Amino acid sequence: MVQLPSRNPCPNPNLPPLRLDLSDTIVSPSHELYSQAMSALKAYWKQAINMTLEDQKEYIRLFEDGVYLTDGATQNNASNHVLYTELENRPNWATYVMLRSQYEHAQVKKLDANLIETFGTLDINDFTSDYNAHTTVQKETGKQAVQKATGKQATLRSLLGRAPERTNSLTLKRNNTGAVSTTTAPPKPKVPSASSTKATPSNPKTPSASLITTTPLKRKAASTLSINATPSKRKRPALDVQPLLSPNSASLSDLTATIASFPDSSAINSRILELVASLVETINEIKA
């Protein structure tokens, strides 16, 4: 049986109406076309209780497919829009309400003669408060009544009928919340450096193969440096001790006699003798 076009006002509206909410919008709030999505959504809220079940399903399908969007050749000329052509060939109240959400009546007035004969009147009254009164209807009811395609993707060219050279490769993709956003390739992950991969008791990390290879070498070098650097911390005042270390070096008594033979054998010479004696003992310990 052929479905007859709906009348206005609708003699047999589907109540409570199928719900259509912000979460069903495929355009994200930050997108430049978001205002068009809101106009189409509010138009449904106005007329949902004035539609048959078939009209409600049809409007939800068109809304979720983004058919209402206008741009380029359709921005200021309603006759170029796909909804306009649809009304010329197959009048439908849901289609007319959606088209009028984007254009003033004057822009679609050429359709009036045929549509008035079909619908009776083209007045779009605001029944938003009546729509909101049906608060017991779950949002999922509308989604279950409409067969939705999962993972749906659409480009601005297919939604707006734009030529390929004018699309700028902008893609709209529905995410988990139903919003559409422009997607870009994710950045390449950074490879952690050896310095950034430090294991701590609270945050243990497994080193990469390259770190396993290089770490022992670094530890060995650090160990060598610490051994070589140890004597520098104990370095005594500069003193030429090479004669004392040679096989033919003089004994302590000979060195003492030499110092005592200085012209002024004072207390300073005595202190020097003490220091020399301590030095000789240290040298003997090193040689042992």
PDB file of C-alpha atoms in Angstrom:
ATOM      1  CA  MET A   1       0.000   0.000   0.000  1.00  0.00           C
ATOM      2  CA  VAL A   2       1.376   3.401  -0.987  1.00  0.00           C
ATOM      3  CA  GLN A   3       1.942   5.724   1.964  1.00  0.00           C
ATOM      4  CA  LEU A   4      -0.037   8.918   1.426  1.00  0.00           C
ATOM      5  CA  PRO A   5       1.680  12.243   2.196  1.00  0.00           C
ATOM      6  CA  SER A   6       0.974  13.497   5.696  1.00  0.00           C
ATOM      7  CA  ARG A   7      -1.485  16.338   6.271  1.00  0.00           C
ATOM      8  CA  ASN A   8      -1.058  19.509   8.289  1.00  0.00           C
ATOM      9  CA  PRO A   9      -2.330  19.490  10.911  1.00  0.00           C
ATOM     10  CA  CYS A  10      -1.700  15.760  11.220  1.00  0.00           C
ATOM     11  CA  PRO A  11      -4.926  13.778  11.791  1.00  0.00           C
ATOM     12  CA  ASN A  12      -3.129  10.793  13.324  1.00  0.00           C
ATOM     13  CA  PRO A  13       0.138  11.899  14.994  1.00  0.00           C
ATOM     14  CA  ASN A  14       2.373   9.356  16.678  1.00  0.00           C
ATOM     15  CA  LEU A  15       2.236  10.028  20.421  1.00  0.00           C
ATOM     16  CA  PRO A  16       4.361  10.016  22.410  1.00  0.00           C
ATOM     17  CA  PRO A  17       6.739  11.151  19.657  1.00  0.00           C
ATOM     18  CA  LEU A  18      10.084   9.567  18.908  1.00  0.00           C
ATOM     19  CA  ARG A  19      12.759  11.600  20.629  1.00  0.00           C
ATOM     20  CA  LEU A  20      15.575  13.444  18.934  1.00  0.00           C
ATOM     21  CA  ASP A  21      18.171  15.053  21.194  1.00  0.00           C
ATOM     22  CA  LEU A  22      21.445  16.952  21.112  1.00  0.00           C
ATOM     23  CA  SER A  23      23.352  13.692  21.437  1.00  0.00           C
ATOM     24  CA  ASP A  24      22.018  12.681  18.002  1.00  0.00           C
ATOM     25  CA  THR A  25      23.681  15.665  16.330  1.00  0.00           C
ATOM     26  CA  ILE A  26      26.502  14.637  14.000  1.00  0.00           C
ATOM     27  CA  VAL A  27      28.110  18.093  13.988  1.00  0.00           C
ATOM     28  CA  SER A  28      30.278  19.043  16.966  1.00  0.00           C
ATOM     29  CA  PRO A  29      29.551  22.338  18.798  1.00  0.00           C
ATOM     30  CA  SER A  30      32.857  23.814  17.626  1.00  0.00           C
ATOM     31  CA  HIS A  31      32.059  23.222  13.943  1.00  0.00           C
ATOM     32  CA  GLU A  32      31.007  26.142  11.758  1.00  0.00           C
ATOM     33  CA  LEU A  33      27.861  24.277  10.666  1.00  0.00           C
ATOM     34  CA  TYR A  34      26.643  23.605  14.202  1.00  0.00           C
ATOM     35  CA  SER A  35      24.033  26.389  13.973  1.00  0.00           C
ATOM     36  CA  GLN A  36      22.414  24.598  11.035  1.00  0.00           C
ATOM     37  CA  ALA A  37      22.226  21.404  13.081  1.00  0.00           C
ATOM     38  CA  MET A  38      20.545  23.263  15.947  1.00  0.00           C
ATOM     39  CA  SER A  39      17.985  24.827  13.572  1.00  0.00           C
ATOM     40  CA  ALA A  40      17.082  21.404  12.195  1.00  0.00           C
ATOM     41  CA  LEU A  41      16.856  19.922  15.698  1.00  0.00           C
ATOM     42  CA  LYS A  42      14.613  22.679  17.034  1.00  0.00           C
ATOM     43  CA  ALA A  43      12.379  22.359  13.975  1.00  0.00           C
ATOM     44  CA  TYR A  44      11.728  18.731  14.903  1.00  0.00           C
ATOM     45  CA  TRP A  45      10.914  19.691  18.489  1.00  0.00           C
ATOM     46  CA  LYS A  46       8.347  22.151  17.112  1.00  0.00           C
ATOM     47  CA  GLN A  47       6.607  19.672  14.821  1.00  0.00           C
ATOM     48  CA  ALA A  48       7.244  16.176  16.233  1.00  0.00           C
ATOM     49  CA  ILE A  49       3.754  15.841  17.737  1.00  0.00           C
ATOM     50  CA  ASN A  50       2.302  16.947  14.395  1.00  0.00           C
ATOM     51  CA  MET A  51       3.851  14.045  12.488  1.00  0.00           C
ATOM     52  CA  THR A  52       2.892  10.484  11.786  1.00  0.00           C
ATOM     53  CA  LEU A  53       5.218   7.701  12.870  1.00  0.00           C
ATOM     54  CA  GLU A  54       6.555   7.494   9.304  1.00  0.00           C
ATOM     55  CA  ASP A  55       7.250  11.239   9.251  1.00  0.00           C
ATOM     56  CA  GLN A  56       9.077  11.070  12.581  1.00  0.00           C
ATOM     57  CA  LYS A  57      11.225   8.182  11.361  1.00  0.00           C
ATOM     58  CA  GLU A  58      11.963  10.016   8.117  1.00  0.00           C
ATOM     59  CA  TYR A  59      12.974  13.228   9.891  1.00  0.00           C
ATOM     60  CA  ILE A  60      15.268  11.358  12.284  1.00  0.00           C
ATOM     61  CA  ARG A  61      16.899   9.543   9.358  1.00  0.00           C
ATOM     62  CA  LEU A  62      17.499  12.787   7.467  1.00  0.00           C
ATOM     63  CA  PHE A  63      18.820  14.485  10.602  1.00  0.00           C
ATOM     64  CA  GLU A  64      21.258  11.721  11.488  1.00  0.00           C
ATOM     65  CA  ASP A  65      22.526  11.710   7.882  1.00  0.00           C
ATOM     66  CA  GLY A  66      23.096  15.487   7.970  1.00  0.00           C
ATOM     67  CA  VAL A  67      20.998  16.043   4.858  1.00  0.00           C
ATOM     68  CA  TYR A  68      19.914  19.471   6.133  1.00  0.00           C
ATOM     69  CA  LEU A  69      23.437  20.972   5.815  1.00  0.00           C
ATOM     70  CA  THR A  70      23.866  23.823   3.353  1.00  0.00           C
ATOM     71  CA  ASP A  71      27.018  25.271   1.850  1.00  0.00           C
ATOM     72  CA  GLY A  72      28.433  26.465  -1.438  1.00  0.00           C
ATOM     73  CA  ALA A  73      25.807  26.380  -4.174  1.00  0.00           C
ATOM     74  CA  THR A  74      23.029  25.588  -1.673  1.00  0.00           C
ATOM     75  CA  GLN A  75      23.872  28.348   0.819  1.00  0.00           C
ATOM     76  CA  ASN A  76      21.669  31.026  -0.708  1.00  0.00           C
ATOM     77  CA  ASN A  77      19.699  29.037  -3.278  1.00  0.00           C
ATOM     78  CA  ALA A  78      17.215  26.553  -1.859  1.00  0.00           C
ATOM     79  CA  SER A  79      16.396  25.130  -5.302  1.00  0.00           C
ATOM     80  CA  ASN A  80      19.887  23.569  -5.408  1.00  0.00           C
ATOM     81  CA  HIS A  81      19.321  21.651  -2.187  1.00  0.00           C
ATOM     82  CA  VAL A  82      18.554  17.929  -2.301  1.00  0.00           C
ATOM     83  CA  LEU A  83      15.556  18.421   0.013  1.00  0.00           C
ATOM     84  CA  TYR A  84      14.022  20.860  -2.455  1.00  0.00           C
ATOM     85  CA  THR A  85      14.295  18.304  -5.249  1.00  0.00           C
ATOM     86  CA  GLU A  86      12.827  15.651  -2.956  1.00  0.00           C
ATOM     87  CA  LEU A  87       9.786  17.816  -2.266  1.00  0.00           C
ATOM     88  CA  GLU A  88       9.236  18.343  -5.990  1.00  0.00           C
ATOM     89  CA  ASN A  89       9.201  14.581  -6.642  1.00  0.00           C
ATOM     90  CA  ARG A  90       7.878  13.099  -3.385  1.00  0.00           C
ATOM     91  CA  PRO A  91       6.204  15.567  -1.021  1.00  0.00           C
ATOM     92  CA  ASN A  92       6.670  14.729   2.644  1.00  0.00           C
ATOM     93  CA  TRP A  93       5.905  16.846   5.688  1.00  0.00           C
ATOM     94  CA  ALA A  94       9.118  15.867   7.478  1.00  0.00           C
ATOM     95  CA  THR A  95      11.158  16.917   4.444  1.00  0.00           C
ATOM     96  CA  TYR A  96       9.358  20.250   4.211  1.00  0.00           C
ATOM     97  CA  VAL A  97       9.861  21.048   7.908  1.00  0.00           C
ATOM     98  CA  MET A  98      13.581  20.280   7.620  1.00  0.00           C
ATOM     99  CA  LEU A  99      13.999  22.395   4.461  1.00  0.00           C
ATOM    100  CA  ARG A 100      12.203  25.315   6.105  1.00  0.00           C
ATOM    101  CA  SER A 101      14.573  25.037   9.115  1.00  0.00           C
ATOM    102  CA  GLN A 102      17.362  26.237   6.821  1.00  0.00           C
ATOM    103  CA  TYR A 103      15.536  28.657   4.481  1.00  0.00           C
ATOM    104  CA  GLU A 104      12.988  31.422   4.779  1.00  0.00           C
ATOM    105  CA  HIS A 105       9.559  30.797   3.259  1.00  0.00           C
ATOM    106  CA  ALA A 106      10.278  33.218   0.429  1.00  0.00           C
ATOM    107  CA  GLN A 107      13.137  31.019  -0.788  1.00  0.00           C
ATOM    108  CA  VAL A 108      10.908  27.958  -1.229  1.00  0.00           C
ATOM    109  CA  LYS A 109       7.718  29.760  -2.230  1.00  0.00           C
ATOM    110  CA  LYS A 110       7.756  28.247  -5.730  1.00  0.00           C
ATOM    111  CA  LEU A 111       6.767  24.935  -4.132  1.00  0.00           C
ATOM    112  CA  ASP A 112       3.713  26.397  -2.406  1.00  0.00           C
ATOM    113  CA  ALA A 113       1.104  25.603  -5.035  1.00  0.00           C
ATOM    114  CA  ASN A 114       1.895  21.908  -5.132  1.00  0.00           C
ATOM    115  CA  LEU A 115       2.559  21.547  -1.383  1.00  0.00           C
ATOM    116  CA  ILE A 116      -0.581  23.345  -0.236  1.00  0.00           C
ATOM    117  CA  GLU A 117      -2.638  20.970  -2.336  1.00  0.00           C
ATOM    118  CA  THR A 118      -0.809  18.077  -0.687  1.00  0.00           C
ATOM    119  CA  PHE A 119      -0.622  19.178   2.951  1.00  0.00           C
ATOM    120  CA  GLY A 120      -3.566  21.560   3.233  1.00  0.00           C
ATOM    121  CA  THR A 121      -1.557  24.344   4.900  1.00  0.00           C
ATOM    122  CA  LEU A 122       2.134  25.189   5.191  1.00  0.00           C
ATOM    123  CA  ASP A 123       1.957  26.796   8.629  1.00  0.00           C
ATOM    124  CA  ILE A 124       4.666  25.423  10.931  1.00  0.00           C
ATOM    125  CA  ASN A 125       3.350  25.922  14.454  1.00  0.00           C
ATOM    126  CA  ASP A 126       5.549  25.618  17.524  1.00  0.00           C
ATOM    127  CA  PHE A 127       4.570  22.602  19.669  1.00  0.00           C
ATOM    128  CA  THR A 128       7.883  22.398  21.554  1.00  0.00           C
ATOM    129  CA  SER A 129       6.211  22.587  24.965  1.00  0.00           C
ATOM    130  CA  ASP A 130       3.930  19.661  24.052  1.00  0.00           C
ATOM    131  CA  TYR A 131       6.934  17.697  22.833  1.00  0.00           C
ATOM    132  CA  ASN A 132       8.768  18.339  26.104  1.00  0.00           C
ATOM    133  CA  ALA A 133       5.725  17.211  28.062  1.00  0.00           C
ATOM    134  CA  HIS A 134       6.355  13.649  26.936  1.00  0.00           C
ATOM    135  CA  THR A 135       9.274  13.254  29.341  1.00  0.00           C
ATOM    136  CA  THR A 136       8.593   9.583  30.036  1.00  0.00           C
ATOM    137  CA  VAL A 137       9.665   8.544  26.549  1.00  0.00           C
ATOM    138  CA  GLN A 138      13.202   7.228  26.555  1.00  0.00           C
ATOM    139  CA  LYS A 139      15.616   8.706  24.057  1.00  0.00           C
ATOM    140  CA  GLU A 140      16.525   5.182  22.890  1.00  0.00           C
ATOM    141  CA  THR A 141      12.998   4.669  21.585  1.00  0.00           C
ATOM    142  CA  GLY A 142      13.673   6.861  18.588  1.00  0.00           C
ATOM    143  CA  LYS A 143      16.983   5.189  17.897  1.00  0.00           C
ATOM    144  CA  GLN A 144      15.433   1.725  18.005  1.00  0.00           C
ATOM    145  CA  ALA A 145      12.611   2.759  15.675  1.00  0.00           C
ATOM    146  CA  VAL A 146      15.060   4.086  13.094  1.00  0.00           C
ATOM    147  CA  GLN A 147      17.493   1.662  11.493  1.00  0.00           C
ATOM    148  CA  LYS A 148      20.836   3.311  12.098  1.00  0.00           C
ATOM    149  CA  ALA A 149      23.984   2.414  10.246  1.00  0.00           C
ATOM    150  CA  THR A 150      26.959   1.908  12.528  1.00  0.00           C
ATOM    151  CA  GLY A 151      30.309   3.519  11.868  1.00  0.00           C
ATOM    152  CA  LYS A 152      28.634   5.958   9.491  1.00  0.00           C
ATOM    153  CA  GLN A 153      30.953   8.392   7.724  1.00  0.00           C
ATOM    154  CA  ALA A 154      30.094  11.249   5.416  1.00  0.00           C
ATOM    155  CA  THR A 155      32.026  14.005   3.709  1.00  0.00           C
ATOM    156  CA  LEU A 156      30.924  17.575   3.214  1.00  0.00           C
ATOM    157  CA  ARG A 157      30.818  16.836  -0.490  1.00  0.00           C
ATOM    158  CA  SER A 158      28.245  14.073  -0.085  1.00  0.00           C
ATOM    159  CA  LEU A 159      26.245  16.000   2.533  1.00  0.00           C
ATOM    160  CA  LEU A 160      26.208  19.296   0.692  1.00  0.00           C
ATOM    161  CA  GLY A 161      26.493  18.202  -2.933  1.00  0.00           C
ATOM    162  CA  ARG A 162      29.747  20.097  -3.432  1.00  0.00           C
ATOM    163  CA  ALA A 163      32.151  19.460  -6.284  1.00  0.00           C
ATOM    164  CA  PRO A 164      35.245  17.356  -5.411  1.00  0.00           C
ATOM    165  CA  GLU A 165      37.624  20.292  -5.847  1.00  0.00           C
ATOM    166  CA  ARG A 166      35.723  22.274  -3.187  1.00  0.00           C
ATOM    167  CA  THR A 167      35.709  19.689  -0.418  1.00  0.00           C
ATOM    168  CA  ASN A 168      39.223  20.427   0.894  1.00  0.00           C
ATOM    169  CA  SER A 169      39.288  16.778   2.018  1.00  0.00           C
ATOM    170  CA  LEU A 170      37.289  17.672   5.141  1.00  0.00           C
ATOM    171  CA  THR A 171      35.732  14.561   6.631  1.00  0.00           C
ATOM    172  CA  LEU A 172      32.965  14.368   9.200  1.00  0.00           C
ATOM    173  CA  LYS A 173      32.962  11.212  11.281  1.00  0.00           C
ATOM    174  CA  ARG A 174      30.514  10.246  13.968  1.00  0.00           C
ATOM    175  CA  ASN A 175      32.163   9.520  17.298  1.00  0.00           C
ATOM    176  CA  ASN A 176      30.800   7.663  20.319  1.00  0.00           C
ATOM    177  CA  THR A 177      28.690  10.639  21.405  1.00  0.00           C
ATOM    178  CA  GLY A 178      27.162  11.144  17.962  1.00  0.00           C
ATOM    179  CA  ALA A 179      29.132  14.338  17.281  1.00  0.00           C
ATOM    180  CA  VAL A 180      31.180  14.908  14.178  1.00  0.00           C
ATOM    181  CA  SER A 181      34.654  16.339  14.331  1.00  0.00           C
ATOM    182  CA  THR A 182      37.470  16.907  11.879  1.00  0.00           C
ATOM    183  CA  THR A 183      40.004  14.112  12.316  1.00  0.00           C
ATOM    184  CA  THR A 184      43.745  14.332  11.721  1.00  0.00           C
ATOM    185  CA  ALA A 185      46.500  11.747  11.832  1.00  0.00           C
ATOM    186  CA  PRO A 186      47.768  11.153  15.387  1.00  0.00           C
ATOM    187  CA  PRO A 187      51.349  12.282  16.110  1.00  0.00           C
ATOM    188  CA  LYS A 188      54.082   9.671  16.045  1.00  0.00           C
ATOM    189  CA  PRO A 189      54.925   8.355  19.517  1.00  0.00           C
ATOM    190  CA  LYS A 190      58.199   9.564  20.951  1.00  0.00           C
ATOM    191  CA  VAL A 191      60.892   6.958  21.582  1.00  0.00           C
ATOM    192  CA  PRO A 192      62.001   7.306  25.221  1.00  0.00           C
ATOM    193  CA  SER A 193      65.658   8.120  25.700  1.00  0.00           C
ATOM    194  CA  ALA A 194      67.960   6.263  28.034  1.00  0.00           C
ATOM    195  CA  SER A 195      67.852   9.128  30.542  1.00  0.00           C
ATOM    196  CA  SER A 196      64.031   9.146  30.651  1.00  0.00           C
ATOM    197  CA  THR A 197      63.763   5.386  31.337  1.00  0.00           C
ATOM    198  CA  LYS A 198      64.808   5.317  34.963  1.00  0.00           C
ATOM    199  CA  ALA A 199      63.491   2.550  37.171  1.00  0.00           C
ATOM    200  CA  THR A 200      62.509   3.450  40.703  1.00  0.00           C
ATOM    201  CA  PRO A 201      61.051   1.261  43.445  1.00  0.00           C
ATOM    202  CA  SER A 202      57.648   2.949  43.019  1.00  0.00           C
ATOM    203  CA  ASN A 203      57.770   3.014  39.230  1.00  0.00           C
ATOM    204  CA  PRO A 204      59.792   0.084  37.866  1.00  0.00           C
ATOM    205  CA  LYS A 205      60.441   0.135  34.152  1.00  0.00           C
ATOM    206  CA  THR A 206      61.787  -2.546  31.871  1.00  0.00           C
ATOM    207  CA  PRO A 207      64.812  -1.199  29.955  1.00  0.00           C
ATOM    208  CA  SER A 208      64.965  -1.649  26.244  1.00  0.00           C
ATOM    209  CA  ALA A 209      67.447  -3.931  24.521  1.00  0.00           C
ATOM    210  CA  SER A 210      69.744  -1.015  23.729  1.00  0.00           C
ATOM    211  CA  LEU A 211      69.809   0.043  27.384  1.00  0.00           C
ATOM    212  CA  ILE A 212      70.635  -3.485  28.498  1.00  0.00           C
ATOM    213  CA  THR A 213      73.651  -3.442  26.208  1.00  0.00           C
ATOM    214  CA  THR A 214      75.000  -0.027  27.045  1.00  0.00           C
ATOM    215  CA  THR A 215      74.307   0.169  30.765  1.00  0.00           C
ATOM    216  CA  PRO A 216      77.172  -2.165  31.908  1.00  0.00           C
ATOM    217  CA  LEU A 217      79.632  -0.196  29.762  1.00  0.00           C
ATOM    218  CA  LYS A 218      78.577   3.068  31.392  1.00  0.00           C
ATOM    219  CA  ARG A 219      78.854   1.577  34.849  1.00  0.00           C
ATOM    220  CA  LYS A 220      82.329   0.232  34.100  1.00  0.00           C
ATOM    221  CA  ALA A 221      83.492   3.616  32.886  1.00  0.00           C
ATOM    222  CA  ALA A 222      82.048   5.311  35.937  1.00  0.00           C
ATOM    223  CA  SER A 223      83.787   2.776  38.185  1.00  0.00           C
ATOM    224  CA  THR A 224      87.151   3.390  36.480  1.00  0.00           C
ATOM    225  CA  LEU A 225      86.789   7.125  36.883  1.00  0.00           C
ATOM    226  CA  SER A 226      86.015   6.831  40.571  1.00  0.00           C
ATOM    227  CA  ILE A 227      89.130   4.691  41.185  1.00  0.00           C
ATOM    228  CA  ASN A 228      91.380   7.035  39.271  1.00  0.00           C
ATOM    229  CA  ALA A 229      89.918  10.039  40.984  1.00  0.00           C
ATOM    230  CA  THR A 230      90.427   8.710  44.533  1.00  0.00           C
ATOM    231  CA  PRO A 231      94.166   9.629  44.891  1.00  0.00           C
ATOM    232  CA  SER A 232      93.426  13.214  43.843  1.00  0.00           C
ATOM    233  CA  LYS A 233      91.310  13.648  46.964  1.00  0.00           C
ATOM    234  CA  ARG A 234      94.256  12.561  49.177  1.00  0.00           C
ATOM    235  CA  LYS A 235      96.919  14.552  47.315  1.00  0.00           C
ATOM    236  CA  ARG A 236      99.422  16.173  49.615  1.00  0.00           C
ATOM    237  CA  PRO A 237     101.213  19.469  48.934  1.00  0.00           C
ATOM    238  CA  ALA A 238     103.438  19.322  45.876  1.00  0.00           C
ATOM    239  CA  LEU A 239     106.794  17.776  46.837  1.00  0.00           C
ATOM    240  CA  ASP A 240     109.398  16.036  44.710  1.00  0.00           C
ATOM    241  CA  VAL A 241     109.747  12.661  46.419  1.00  0.00           C
ATOM    242  CA  GLN A 242     111.380  10.870  43.522  1.00  0.00           C
ATOM    243  CA  PRO A 243     114.837  10.905  45.147  1.00  0.00           C
ATOM    244  CA  LEU A 244     113.383   9.274  48.254  1.00  0.00           C
ATOM    245  CA  LEU A 245     111.823   6.477  46.206  1.00  0.00           C
ATOM    246  CA  SER A 246     114.931   5.662  44.205  1.00  0.00           C
ATOM    247  CA  PRO A 247     117.109   2.661  45.220  1.00  0.00           C
ATOM    248  CA  ASN A 248     120.039   4.962  46.081  1.00  0.00           C
ATOM    249  CA  SER A 249     118.029   7.354  48.253  1.00  0.00           C
ATOM    250  CA  ALA A 250     119.623   8.597  51.469  1.00  0.00           C
ATOM    251  CA  SER A 251     118.605   7.265  54.857  1.00  0.00           C
ATOM    252  CA  LEU A 252     116.656   9.271  57.417  1.00  0.00           C
ATOM    253  CA  SER A 253     119.836  10.011  59.423  1.00  0.00           C
ATOM    254  CA  ASP A 254     121.618  11.376  56.364  1.00  0.00           C
ATOM    255  CA  LEU A 255     118.634  13.567  55.517  1.00  0.00           C
ATOM    256  CA  THR A 256     118.494  14.796  59.110  1.00  0.00           C
ATOM    257  CA  ALA A 257     122.176  15.600  59.140  1.00  0.00           C
ATOM    258  CA  THR A 258     121.801  17.547  55.903  1.00  0.00           C
ATOM    259  CA  ILE A 259     118.967  19.690  57.317  1.00  0.00           C
ATOM    260  CA  ALA A 260     120.829  20.230  60.597  1.00  0.00           C
ATOM    261  CA  SER A 261     123.811  21.570  58.673  1.00  0.00           C
ATOM    262  CA  PHE A 262     121.777  24.541  57.487  1.00  0.00           C
ATOM    263  CA  PRO A 263     123.212  27.852  58.747  1.00  0.00           C
ATOM    264  CA  ASP A 264     120.233  28.589  61.018  1.00  0.00           C
ATOM    265  CA  SER A 265     119.318  25.370  62.840  1.00  0.00           C
ATOM    266  CA  SER A 266     116.283  26.758  64.608  1.00  0.00           C
ATOM    267  CA  ALA A 267     112.857  25.565  65.615  1.00  0.00           C
ATOM    268  CA  ILE A 268     111.799  25.787  61.967  1.00  0.00           C
ATOM    269  CA  ASN A 269     114.348  23.145  61.072  1.00  0.00           C
ATOM    270  CA  SER A 270     112.998  20.940  63.851  1.00  0.00           C
ATOM    271  CA  ARG A 271     109.488  21.174  62.405  1.00  0.00           C
ATOM    272  CA  ILE A 272     110.817  20.352  58.980  1.00  0.00           C
ATOM    273  CA  LEU A 273     112.530  17.271  60.403  1.00  0.00           C
ATOM    274  CA  GLU A 274     109.244  16.078  61.877  1.00  0.00           C
ATOM    275  CA  LEU A 275     107.460  16.502  58.569  1.00  0.00           C
ATOM    276  CA  VAL A 276     110.207  14.726  56.675  1.00  0.00           C
ATOM    277  CA  ALA A 277     110.138  11.838  59.132  1.00  0.00           C
ATOM    278  CA  SER A 278     106.371  11.489  58.661  1.00  0.00           C
ATOM    279  CA  LEU A 279     106.816  11.615  54.910  1.00  0.00           C
ATOM    280  CA  VAL A 280     109.453   8.904  54.941  1.00  0.00           C
ATOM    281  CA  GLU A 281     107.187   6.660  57.005  1.00  0.00           C
ATOM    282  CA  THR A 282     104.378   7.160  54.526  1.00  0.00           C
ATOM    283  CA  ILE A 283     106.658   6.340  51.622  1.00  0.00           C
ATOM    284  CA  ASN A 284     107.867   3.170  53.332  1.00  0.00           C
ATOM    285  CA  GLU A 285     104.261   2.091  53.862  1.00  0.00           C
ATOM    286  CA  ILE A 286     103.481   2.645  50.200  1.00  0.00           C
ATOM    287  CA  LYS A 287     106.587   0.675  49.145  1.00  0.00           C
ATOM    288  CA  ALA A 288     105.631  -2.173  51.493  1.00  0.00           C
TER     289      ALA A 288
END
